[in-house]
Coordinates of N, CA and C in Angstrom, one line a residue:
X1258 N 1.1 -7.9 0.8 CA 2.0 -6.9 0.4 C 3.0 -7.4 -0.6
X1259 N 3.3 -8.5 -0.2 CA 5.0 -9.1 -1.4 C 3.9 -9.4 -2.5
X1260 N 2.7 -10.0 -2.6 CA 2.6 -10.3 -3.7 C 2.1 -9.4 -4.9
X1261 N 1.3 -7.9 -4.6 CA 1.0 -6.8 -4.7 C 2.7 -6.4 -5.0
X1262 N 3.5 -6.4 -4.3 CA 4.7 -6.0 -4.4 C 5.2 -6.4 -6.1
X1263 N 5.2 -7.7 -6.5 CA 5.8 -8.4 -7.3 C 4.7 -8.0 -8.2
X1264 N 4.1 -8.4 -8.5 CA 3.0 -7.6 -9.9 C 3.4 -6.5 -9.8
X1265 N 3.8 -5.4 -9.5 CA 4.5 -3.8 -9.7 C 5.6 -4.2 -10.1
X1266 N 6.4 -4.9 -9.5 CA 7.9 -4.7 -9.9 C 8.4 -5.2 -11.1
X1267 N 6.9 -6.6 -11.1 CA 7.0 -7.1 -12.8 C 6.4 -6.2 -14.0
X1268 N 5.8 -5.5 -13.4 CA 4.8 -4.8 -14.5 C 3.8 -5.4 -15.3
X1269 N 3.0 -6.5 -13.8 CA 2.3 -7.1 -14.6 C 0.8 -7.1 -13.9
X1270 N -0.3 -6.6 -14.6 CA -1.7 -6.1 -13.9 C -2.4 -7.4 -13.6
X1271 N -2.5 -7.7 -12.2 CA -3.6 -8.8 -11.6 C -5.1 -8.3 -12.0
X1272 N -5.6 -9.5 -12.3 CA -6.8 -9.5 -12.6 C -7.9 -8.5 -11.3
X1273 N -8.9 -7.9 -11.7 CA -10.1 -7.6 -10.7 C -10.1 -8.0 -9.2
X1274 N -10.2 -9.6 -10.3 CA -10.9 -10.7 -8.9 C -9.7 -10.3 -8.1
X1275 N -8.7 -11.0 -8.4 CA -6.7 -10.5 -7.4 C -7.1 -9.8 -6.7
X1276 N -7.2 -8.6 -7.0 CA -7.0 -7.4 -6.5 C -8.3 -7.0 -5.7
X1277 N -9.0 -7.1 -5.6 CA -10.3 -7.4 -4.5 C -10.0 -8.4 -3.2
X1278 N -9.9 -9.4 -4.0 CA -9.6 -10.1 -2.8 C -8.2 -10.0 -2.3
X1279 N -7.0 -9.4 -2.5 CA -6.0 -9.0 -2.0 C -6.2 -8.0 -0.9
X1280 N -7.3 -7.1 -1.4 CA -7.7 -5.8 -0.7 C -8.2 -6.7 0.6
X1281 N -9.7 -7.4 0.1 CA -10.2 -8.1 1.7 C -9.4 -8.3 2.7
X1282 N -7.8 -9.2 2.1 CA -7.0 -9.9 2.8 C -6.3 -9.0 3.6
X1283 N -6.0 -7.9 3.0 CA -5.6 -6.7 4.0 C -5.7 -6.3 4.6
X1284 N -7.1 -6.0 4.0 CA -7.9 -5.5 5.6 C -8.1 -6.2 6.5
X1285 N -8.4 -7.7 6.5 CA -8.6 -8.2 7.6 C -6.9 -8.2 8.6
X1286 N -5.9 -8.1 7.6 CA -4.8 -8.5 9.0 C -3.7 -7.3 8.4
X1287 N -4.7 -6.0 8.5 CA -3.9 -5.0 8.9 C -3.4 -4.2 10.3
X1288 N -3.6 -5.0 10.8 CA -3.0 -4.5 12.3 C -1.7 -5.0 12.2
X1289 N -1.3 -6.7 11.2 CA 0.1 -7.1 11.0 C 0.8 -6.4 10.6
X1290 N 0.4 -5.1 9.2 CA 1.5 -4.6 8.7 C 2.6 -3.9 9.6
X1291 N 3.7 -4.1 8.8 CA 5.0 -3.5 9.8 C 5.4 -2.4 8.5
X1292 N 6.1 -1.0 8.7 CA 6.4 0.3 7.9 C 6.5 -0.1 6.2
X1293 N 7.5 -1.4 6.3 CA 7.7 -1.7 5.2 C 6.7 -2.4 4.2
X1294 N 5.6 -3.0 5.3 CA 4.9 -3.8 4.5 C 3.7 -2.2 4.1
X1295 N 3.7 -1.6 4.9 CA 2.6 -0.1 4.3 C 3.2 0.5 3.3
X1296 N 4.3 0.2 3.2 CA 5.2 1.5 2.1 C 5.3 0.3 1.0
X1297 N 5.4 -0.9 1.0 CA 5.3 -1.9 -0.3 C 4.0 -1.8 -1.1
X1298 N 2.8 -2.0 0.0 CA 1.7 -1.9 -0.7 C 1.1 -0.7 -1.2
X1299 N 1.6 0.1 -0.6 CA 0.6 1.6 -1.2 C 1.6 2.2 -2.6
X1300 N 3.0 1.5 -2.4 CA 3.9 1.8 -3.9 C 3.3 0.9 -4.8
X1301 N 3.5 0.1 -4.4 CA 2.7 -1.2 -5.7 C 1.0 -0.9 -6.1
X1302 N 0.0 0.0 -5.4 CA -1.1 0.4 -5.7 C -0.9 1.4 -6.5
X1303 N 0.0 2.1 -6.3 CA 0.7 3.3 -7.5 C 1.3 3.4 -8.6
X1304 N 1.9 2.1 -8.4 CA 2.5 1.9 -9.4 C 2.0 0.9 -10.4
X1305 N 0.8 -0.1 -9.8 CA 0.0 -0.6 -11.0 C -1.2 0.7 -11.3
X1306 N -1.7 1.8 -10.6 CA -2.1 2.7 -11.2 C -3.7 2.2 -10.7
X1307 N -3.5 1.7 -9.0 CA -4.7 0.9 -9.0 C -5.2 1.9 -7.4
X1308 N -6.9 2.0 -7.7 CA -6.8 3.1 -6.1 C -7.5 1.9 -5.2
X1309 N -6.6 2.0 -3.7 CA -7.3 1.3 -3.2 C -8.1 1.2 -2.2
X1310 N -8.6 0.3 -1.6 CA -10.6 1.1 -1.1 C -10.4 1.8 0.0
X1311 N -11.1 2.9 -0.1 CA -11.6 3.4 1.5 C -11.3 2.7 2.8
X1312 N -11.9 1.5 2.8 CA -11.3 1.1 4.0 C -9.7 0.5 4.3
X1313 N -9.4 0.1 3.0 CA -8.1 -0.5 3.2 C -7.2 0.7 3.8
X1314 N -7.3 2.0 3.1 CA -6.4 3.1 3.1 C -6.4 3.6 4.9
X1315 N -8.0 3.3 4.9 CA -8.3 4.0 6.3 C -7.6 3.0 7.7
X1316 N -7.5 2.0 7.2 CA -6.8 0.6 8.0 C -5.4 0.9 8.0
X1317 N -4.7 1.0 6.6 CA -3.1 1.7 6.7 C -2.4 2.4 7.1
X1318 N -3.7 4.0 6.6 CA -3.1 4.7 7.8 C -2.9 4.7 9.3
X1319 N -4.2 4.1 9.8 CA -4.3 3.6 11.6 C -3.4 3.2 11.8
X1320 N -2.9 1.8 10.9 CA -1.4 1.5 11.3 C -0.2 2.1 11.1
X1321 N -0.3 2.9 9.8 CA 0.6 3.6 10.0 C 1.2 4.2 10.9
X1322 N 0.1 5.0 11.4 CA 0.3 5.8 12.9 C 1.2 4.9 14.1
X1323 N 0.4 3.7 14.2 CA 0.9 2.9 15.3 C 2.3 2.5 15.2
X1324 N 2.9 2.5 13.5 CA 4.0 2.2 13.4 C 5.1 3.9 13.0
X1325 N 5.5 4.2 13.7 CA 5.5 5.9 12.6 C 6.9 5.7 13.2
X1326 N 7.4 4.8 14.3 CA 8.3 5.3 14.6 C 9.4 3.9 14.2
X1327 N 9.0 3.3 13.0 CA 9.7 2.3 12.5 C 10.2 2.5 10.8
X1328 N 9.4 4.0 10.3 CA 9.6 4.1 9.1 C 10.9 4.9 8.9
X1329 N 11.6 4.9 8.3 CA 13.1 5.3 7.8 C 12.6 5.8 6.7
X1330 N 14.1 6.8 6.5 CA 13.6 8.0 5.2 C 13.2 7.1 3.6
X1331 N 13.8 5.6 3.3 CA 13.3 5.4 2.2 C 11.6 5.0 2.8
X1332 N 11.1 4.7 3.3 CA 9.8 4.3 3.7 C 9.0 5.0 3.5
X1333 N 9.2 6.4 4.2 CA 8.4 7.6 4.3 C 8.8 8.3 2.6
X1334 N 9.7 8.0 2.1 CA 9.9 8.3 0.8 C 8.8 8.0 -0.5
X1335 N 8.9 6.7 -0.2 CA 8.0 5.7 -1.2 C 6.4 5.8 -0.5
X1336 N 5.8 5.9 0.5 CA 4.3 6.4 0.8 C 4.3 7.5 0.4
X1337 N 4.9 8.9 0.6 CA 4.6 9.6 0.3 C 4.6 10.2 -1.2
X1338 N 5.5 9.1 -2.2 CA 5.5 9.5 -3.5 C 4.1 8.0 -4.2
X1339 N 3.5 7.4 -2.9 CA 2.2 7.0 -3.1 C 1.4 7.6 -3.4
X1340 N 1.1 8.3 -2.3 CA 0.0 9.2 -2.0 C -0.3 10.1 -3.1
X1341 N 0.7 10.7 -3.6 CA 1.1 12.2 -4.3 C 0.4 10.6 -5.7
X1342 N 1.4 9.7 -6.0 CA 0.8 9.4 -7.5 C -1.1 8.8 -7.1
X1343 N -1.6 8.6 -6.1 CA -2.7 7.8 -5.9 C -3.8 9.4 -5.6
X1344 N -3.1 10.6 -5.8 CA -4.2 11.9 -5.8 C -4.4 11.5 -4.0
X1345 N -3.6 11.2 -3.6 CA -4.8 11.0 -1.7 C -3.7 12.2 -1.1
X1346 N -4.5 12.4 0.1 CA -4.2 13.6 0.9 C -3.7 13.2 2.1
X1347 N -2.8 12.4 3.0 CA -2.5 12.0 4.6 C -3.3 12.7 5.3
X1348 N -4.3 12.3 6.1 CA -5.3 12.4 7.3 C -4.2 13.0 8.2
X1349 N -4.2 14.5 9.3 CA -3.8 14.6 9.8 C -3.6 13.8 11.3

């Protein structure tokens, strides 16, 4: 998430390869993320203008859920002006 974070903030596009294997890395230890690390990564997917896989999203959300009651209004602010720039819809 911080390093996904920091390529957004710098405005600076990781290569393919990066960003694949960033994705893998996520998905393997997304049960770790905590509100902020879900609302870092899915801003920084938006903001490099990058969509990210089916499964990663589908991993985020599940945690999102598990975490819903740790997100504060900038959190739920910044996913949800994710979503809106990444065209995705929140799974009810």
């Amino acid at each position: 998430a911080n390093t996904l974070w920091a390529f957004a903030t710098l405005e600076l596009q990781p290569s393919e390869e990066l960003i694949a294997g960033m994705m893998k890395q996520a998905v393997a230890v997304q049960g770790d993320f905590n509100a902020q690390g879900i609302a870092n990564t899915l801003w920084a997917f938006a903001t490099l203008k990058l969509q990210p896989s089916e499964e990663l999203m589908v991993g985020m959300m599940t945690q999102a859920v598990a975490v819903q009651s740790n997100f504060k209004a900038q959190k739920i602010a910044n996913t949800l002006w994710a979503f809106a720039m990444l065209g995705l819809q929140p799974s009810e």
